[in-house]
Amino acid sequence: MNELRIGTLAGLFAAAVGLSWAGAGLWESFGNTPPAVPLLAPVFLGLIAAALLATALSLRARLRAQRERRPGARPVDRLMAARAVVFGQASALVSAIVAGGYGGFGLFLVMERLDVPNRRDQAIYAGLAVLAGVAVVAAALFLERVCRLPDGDENGDGDGHGPMGSPV
């Protein structure tokens, strides 16, 4: 499984910002009213970030207990950890695109329609969605770091002291 790259996520974000900003301008040039940014957009992205962070902290604590061979430490299932990493990677990729979309639309609103009070609120919601999207990416990168295998242990046959290594 390949690690996420910050450059890839930043490129997706930048492309989504550009497309969203241009799309909002084109949409309005046809005489249409731009759609509203939902108030729950940053809330849902924040919930995803919280779920990823909680998963990462839980796995980190369990892996630390397993490494230190504490009595009663629950082992971490490799497949469950791999699924958590895949969920984190998918969430980071999608949230980079979504945050870029909201960022481009918010940029359009700030540049063109900030004088309208309703659109000012929409720009604030879009900015909060961008911040929540960044939180999802940060939590996903942290989760990926927690579940990373040590160097030279790609097959899981290392010395058993890595994050995914078994103490048995």
PDB file of C-alpha atoms in Angstrom:
ATOM      1  CA  MET A   1       0.000   0.000   0.000  1.00  0.00           C
ATOM      2  CA  ASN A   2       1.471   3.353  -0.995  1.00  0.00           C
ATOM      3  CA  GLU A   3       1.663   6.244   1.428  1.00  0.00           C
ATOM      4  CA  LEU A   4      -0.245   9.445   0.798  1.00  0.00           C
ATOM      5  CA  ARG A   5       1.825  12.295  -0.518  1.00  0.00           C
ATOM      6  CA  ILE A   6       1.246  15.856   0.545  1.00  0.00           C
ATOM      7  CA  GLY A   7       1.970  17.019  -3.005  1.00  0.00           C
ATOM      8  CA  THR A   8      -0.780  14.820  -4.429  1.00  0.00           C
ATOM      9  CA  LEU A   9      -3.287  16.090  -1.887  1.00  0.00           C
ATOM     10  CA  ALA A  10      -2.228  19.710  -2.475  1.00  0.00           C
ATOM     11  CA  GLY A  11      -2.524  19.217  -6.241  1.00  0.00           C
ATOM     12  CA  LEU A  12      -6.025  17.802  -5.903  1.00  0.00           C
ATOM     13  CA  PHE A  13      -6.960  20.690  -3.622  1.00  0.00           C
ATOM     14  CA  ALA A  14      -5.551  23.307  -6.013  1.00  0.00           C
ATOM     15  CA  ALA A  15      -7.248  21.750  -9.049  1.00  0.00           C
ATOM     16  CA  ALA A  16     -10.577  21.642  -7.209  1.00  0.00           C
ATOM     17  CA  VAL A  17     -10.168  25.289  -6.133  1.00  0.00           C
ATOM     18  CA  GLY A  18      -9.561  26.364  -9.712  1.00  0.00           C
ATOM     19  CA  LEU A  19     -12.385  24.340 -11.186  1.00  0.00           C
ATOM     20  CA  SER A  20     -14.848  25.397  -8.527  1.00  0.00           C
ATOM     21  CA  TRP A  21     -13.961  29.076  -8.801  1.00  0.00           C
ATOM     22  CA  ALA A  22     -14.223  28.989 -12.594  1.00  0.00           C
ATOM     23  CA  GLY A  23     -17.415  26.932 -12.478  1.00  0.00           C
ATOM     24  CA  ALA A  24     -19.082  29.359 -10.054  1.00  0.00           C
ATOM     25  CA  GLY A  25     -18.167  32.290 -12.292  1.00  0.00           C
ATOM     26  CA  LEU A  26     -19.434  30.521 -15.385  1.00  0.00           C
ATOM     27  CA  TRP A  27     -22.641  29.484 -13.616  1.00  0.00           C
ATOM     28  CA  GLU A  28     -23.347  33.067 -12.594  1.00  0.00           C
ATOM     29  CA  SER A  29     -22.452  34.451 -16.030  1.00  0.00           C
ATOM     30  CA  PHE A  30     -25.422  32.520 -17.421  1.00  0.00           C
ATOM     31  CA  GLY A  31     -27.686  34.433 -15.032  1.00  0.00           C
ATOM     32  CA  ASN A  32     -28.108  31.607 -12.528  1.00  0.00           C
ATOM     33  CA  THR A  33     -27.951  31.994  -8.779  1.00  0.00           C
ATOM     34  CA  PRO A  34     -25.032  30.065  -7.250  1.00  0.00           C
ATOM     35  CA  PRO A  35     -26.056  27.242  -4.923  1.00  0.00           C
ATOM     36  CA  ALA A  36     -25.807  27.654  -1.184  1.00  0.00           C
ATOM     37  CA  VAL A  37     -23.101  26.069   0.936  1.00  0.00           C
ATOM     38  CA  PRO A  38     -24.817  23.748   3.436  1.00  0.00           C
ATOM     39  CA  LEU A  39     -24.240  24.554   7.083  1.00  0.00           C
ATOM     40  CA  LEU A  40     -23.664  20.866   7.785  1.00  0.00           C
ATOM     41  CA  ALA A  41     -20.751  20.533   5.325  1.00  0.00           C
ATOM     42  CA  PRO A  42     -18.087  21.492   7.886  1.00  0.00           C
ATOM     43  CA  VAL A  43     -19.911  19.483  10.549  1.00  0.00           C
ATOM     44  CA  PHE A  44     -19.773  16.241   8.543  1.00  0.00           C
ATOM     45  CA  LEU A  45     -16.140  16.787   7.598  1.00  0.00           C
ATOM     46  CA  GLY A  46     -15.365  17.460  11.250  1.00  0.00           C
ATOM     47  CA  LEU A  47     -17.092  14.240  12.279  1.00  0.00           C
ATOM     48  CA  ILE A  48     -14.997  12.289   9.783  1.00  0.00           C
ATOM     49  CA  ALA A  49     -11.847  13.944  11.135  1.00  0.00           C
ATOM     50  CA  ALA A  50     -12.881  13.070  14.689  1.00  0.00           C
ATOM     51  CA  ALA A  51     -13.527   9.437  13.728  1.00  0.00           C
ATOM     52  CA  LEU A  52     -10.129   9.165  12.049  1.00  0.00           C
ATOM     53  CA  LEU A  53      -8.382  10.777  14.996  1.00  0.00           C
ATOM     54  CA  ALA A  54     -10.161   8.527  17.498  1.00  0.00           C
ATOM     55  CA  THR A  55      -9.201   5.461  15.465  1.00  0.00           C
ATOM     56  CA  ALA A  56      -5.580   6.591  15.272  1.00  0.00           C
ATOM     57  CA  LEU A  57      -5.360   7.288  19.004  1.00  0.00           C
ATOM     58  CA  SER A  58      -6.975   3.963  19.854  1.00  0.00           C
ATOM     59  CA  LEU A  59      -4.649   2.028  17.573  1.00  0.00           C
ATOM     60  CA  ARG A  60      -1.629   3.911  18.868  1.00  0.00           C
ATOM     61  CA  ALA A  61      -2.486   3.065  22.469  1.00  0.00           C
ATOM     62  CA  ARG A  62      -3.124  -0.592  21.660  1.00  0.00           C
ATOM     63  CA  LEU A  63       0.088  -0.872  19.653  1.00  0.00           C
ATOM     64  CA  ARG A  64       2.096   0.762  22.431  1.00  0.00           C
ATOM     65  CA  ALA A  65       0.633  -1.657  24.977  1.00  0.00           C
ATOM     66  CA  GLN A  66       1.379  -4.550  22.657  1.00  0.00           C
ATOM     67  CA  ARG A  67       4.993  -3.405  22.119  1.00  0.00           C
ATOM     68  CA  GLU A  68       5.547  -3.005  25.847  1.00  0.00           C
ATOM     69  CA  ARG A  69       4.019  -6.452  26.422  1.00  0.00           C
ATOM     70  CA  ARG A  70       1.588  -5.194  29.025  1.00  0.00           C
ATOM     71  CA  PRO A  71      -0.576  -7.901  30.562  1.00  0.00           C
ATOM     72  CA  GLY A  72      -4.079  -7.905  29.106  1.00  0.00           C
ATOM     73  CA  ALA A  73      -3.066  -5.896  26.024  1.00  0.00           C
ATOM     74  CA  ARG A  74      -5.398  -6.619  23.122  1.00  0.00           C
ATOM     75  CA  PRO A  75      -3.528  -7.417  19.914  1.00  0.00           C
ATOM     76  CA  VAL A  76      -4.223  -5.366  16.816  1.00  0.00           C
ATOM     77  CA  ASP A  77      -5.623  -7.296  13.893  1.00  0.00           C
ATOM     78  CA  ARG A  78      -3.572  -6.534  10.793  1.00  0.00           C
ATOM     79  CA  LEU A  79      -6.575  -6.571   8.496  1.00  0.00           C
ATOM     80  CA  MET A  80      -8.455  -4.132  10.714  1.00  0.00           C
ATOM     81  CA  ALA A  81      -5.472  -1.777  10.769  1.00  0.00           C
ATOM     82  CA  ALA A  82      -5.130  -2.022   6.995  1.00  0.00           C
ATOM     83  CA  ARG A  83      -8.820  -1.217   6.560  1.00  0.00           C
ATOM     84  CA  ALA A  84      -8.432   1.790   8.850  1.00  0.00           C
ATOM     85  CA  VAL A  85      -5.520   3.059   6.762  1.00  0.00           C
ATOM     86  CA  VAL A  86      -7.455   2.572   3.520  1.00  0.00           C
ATOM     87  CA  PHE A  87     -10.427   4.440   5.006  1.00  0.00           C
ATOM     88  CA  GLY A  88      -8.076   7.234   6.057  1.00  0.00           C
ATOM     89  CA  GLN A  89      -6.466   7.455   2.642  1.00  0.00           C
ATOM     90  CA  ALA A  90      -9.802   7.509   0.857  1.00  0.00           C
ATOM     91  CA  SER A  91     -11.118  10.126   3.261  1.00  0.00           C
ATOM     92  CA  ALA A  92      -8.040  12.299   2.736  1.00  0.00           C
ATOM     93  CA  LEU A  93      -8.291  12.135  -1.057  1.00  0.00           C
ATOM     94  CA  VAL A  94     -12.005  12.902  -1.120  1.00  0.00           C
ATOM     95  CA  SER A  95     -11.772  15.635   1.493  1.00  0.00           C
ATOM     96  CA  ALA A  96      -8.934  17.326  -0.419  1.00  0.00           C
ATOM     97  CA  ILE A  97     -11.232  17.542  -3.442  1.00  0.00           C
ATOM     98  CA  VAL A  98     -14.283  18.593  -1.401  1.00  0.00           C
ATOM     99  CA  ALA A  99     -12.325  21.188   0.567  1.00  0.00           C
ATOM    100  CA  GLY A 100     -10.908  22.532  -2.687  1.00  0.00           C
ATOM    101  CA  GLY A 101     -14.397  22.775  -4.137  1.00  0.00           C
ATOM    102  CA  TYR A 102     -15.667  24.694  -1.136  1.00  0.00           C
ATOM    103  CA  GLY A 103     -12.499  26.795  -1.136  1.00  0.00           C
ATOM    104  CA  GLY A 104     -12.953  27.808  -4.767  1.00  0.00           C
ATOM    105  CA  PHE A 105     -16.602  28.629  -4.235  1.00  0.00           C
ATOM    106  CA  GLY A 106     -15.766  30.589  -1.084  1.00  0.00           C
ATOM    107  CA  LEU A 107     -13.071  32.463  -3.005  1.00  0.00           C
ATOM    108  CA  PHE A 108     -15.608  33.341  -5.688  1.00  0.00           C
ATOM    109  CA  LEU A 109     -18.027  34.593  -3.042  1.00  0.00           C
ATOM    110  CA  VAL A 110     -15.344  36.697  -1.335  1.00  0.00           C
ATOM    111  CA  MET A 111     -14.212  38.230  -4.625  1.00  0.00           C
ATOM    112  CA  GLU A 112     -17.607  38.812  -6.225  1.00  0.00           C
ATOM    113  CA  ARG A 113     -20.497  38.712  -3.771  1.00  0.00           C
ATOM    114  CA  LEU A 114     -19.259  39.718  -0.329  1.00  0.00           C
ATOM    115  CA  ASP A 115     -21.613  42.722  -0.263  1.00  0.00           C
ATOM    116  CA  VAL A 116     -24.670  40.435  -0.004  1.00  0.00           C
ATOM    117  CA  PRO A 117     -25.183  39.399   3.680  1.00  0.00           C
ATOM    118  CA  ASN A 118     -26.414  35.898   2.815  1.00  0.00           C
ATOM    119  CA  ARG A 119     -23.392  35.273   0.604  1.00  0.00           C
ATOM    120  CA  ARG A 120     -21.073  36.481   3.377  1.00  0.00           C
ATOM    121  CA  ASP A 121     -22.455  33.709   5.581  1.00  0.00           C
ATOM    122  CA  GLN A 122     -21.988  31.239   2.726  1.00  0.00           C
ATOM    123  CA  ALA A 123     -18.340  32.295   2.401  1.00  0.00           C
ATOM    124  CA  ILE A 124     -17.861  31.668   6.134  1.00  0.00           C
ATOM    125  CA  TYR A 125     -19.429  28.194   5.847  1.00  0.00           C
ATOM    126  CA  ALA A 126     -17.172  27.453   2.873  1.00  0.00           C
ATOM    127  CA  GLY A 127     -14.107  28.556   4.857  1.00  0.00           C
ATOM    128  CA  LEU A 128     -15.113  26.330   7.767  1.00  0.00           C
ATOM    129  CA  ALA A 129     -15.553  23.416   5.365  1.00  0.00           C
ATOM    130  CA  VAL A 130     -12.023  24.000   4.060  1.00  0.00           C
ATOM    131  CA  LEU A 131     -10.650  23.975   7.612  1.00  0.00           C
ATOM    132  CA  ALA A 132     -12.563  20.786   8.403  1.00  0.00           C
ATOM    133  CA  GLY A 133     -11.234  19.208   5.189  1.00  0.00           C
ATOM    134  CA  VAL A 134      -7.686  20.055   6.261  1.00  0.00           C
ATOM    135  CA  ALA A 135      -8.441  18.427   9.629  1.00  0.00           C
ATOM    136  CA  VAL A 136      -9.547  15.242   7.822  1.00  0.00           C
ATOM    137  CA  VAL A 137      -6.299  15.173   5.839  1.00  0.00           C
ATOM    138  CA  ALA A 138      -4.215  15.730   8.988  1.00  0.00           C
ATOM    139  CA  ALA A 139      -6.052  12.984  10.884  1.00  0.00           C
ATOM    140  CA  ALA A 140      -5.668  10.585   7.945  1.00  0.00           C
ATOM    141  CA  LEU A 141      -1.934  11.254   7.724  1.00  0.00           C
ATOM    142  CA  PHE A 142      -1.619  10.688  11.471  1.00  0.00           C
ATOM    143  CA  LEU A 143      -3.526   7.397  11.210  1.00  0.00           C
ATOM    144  CA  GLU A 144      -1.275   6.303   8.374  1.00  0.00           C
ATOM    145  CA  ARG A 145       1.805   7.158  10.439  1.00  0.00           C
ATOM    146  CA  VAL A 146       0.497   5.201  13.433  1.00  0.00           C
ATOM    147  CA  CYS A 147      -0.066   2.076  11.316  1.00  0.00           C
ATOM    148  CA  ARG A 148       3.192   2.264   9.353  1.00  0.00           C
ATOM    149  CA  LEU A 149       5.370  -0.841   9.363  1.00  0.00           C
ATOM    150  CA  PRO A 150       9.040  -0.379  10.225  1.00  0.00           C
ATOM    151  CA  ASP A 151      11.504  -0.355   7.337  1.00  0.00           C
ATOM    152  CA  GLY A 152      12.217  -3.790   5.917  1.00  0.00           C
ATOM    153  CA  ASP A 153       9.015  -5.367   7.285  1.00  0.00           C
ATOM    154  CA  GLU A 154       6.698  -5.120   4.289  1.00  0.00           C
ATOM    155  CA  ASN A 155       5.721  -8.795   4.547  1.00  0.00           C
ATOM    156  CA  GLY A 156       5.010  -8.657   8.252  1.00  0.00           C
ATOM    157  CA  ASP A 157       7.814 -11.105   9.081  1.00  0.00           C
ATOM    158  CA  GLY A 158       9.928  -8.695  11.109  1.00  0.00           C
ATOM    159  CA  ASP A 159      11.082  -8.999  14.673  1.00  0.00           C
ATOM    160  CA  GLY A 160       7.621  -8.349  16.149  1.00  0.00           C
ATOM    161  CA  HIS A 161       8.466  -4.930  17.553  1.00  0.00           C
ATOM    162  CA  GLY A 162       6.912  -2.799  14.809  1.00  0.00           C
ATOM    163  CA  PRO A 163       3.513  -1.166  14.965  1.00  0.00           C
ATOM    164  CA  MET A 164       1.897  -4.094  13.184  1.00  0.00           C
ATOM    165  CA  GLY A 165       4.304  -6.759  14.414  1.00  0.00           C
ATOM    166  CA  SER A 166       2.920  -9.545  16.545  1.00  0.00           C
ATOM    167  CA  PRO A 167       4.491 -10.147  19.962  1.00  0.00           C
ATOM    168  CA  VAL A 168       3.920 -13.898  19.571  1.00  0.00           C
TER     169      VAL A 168
END
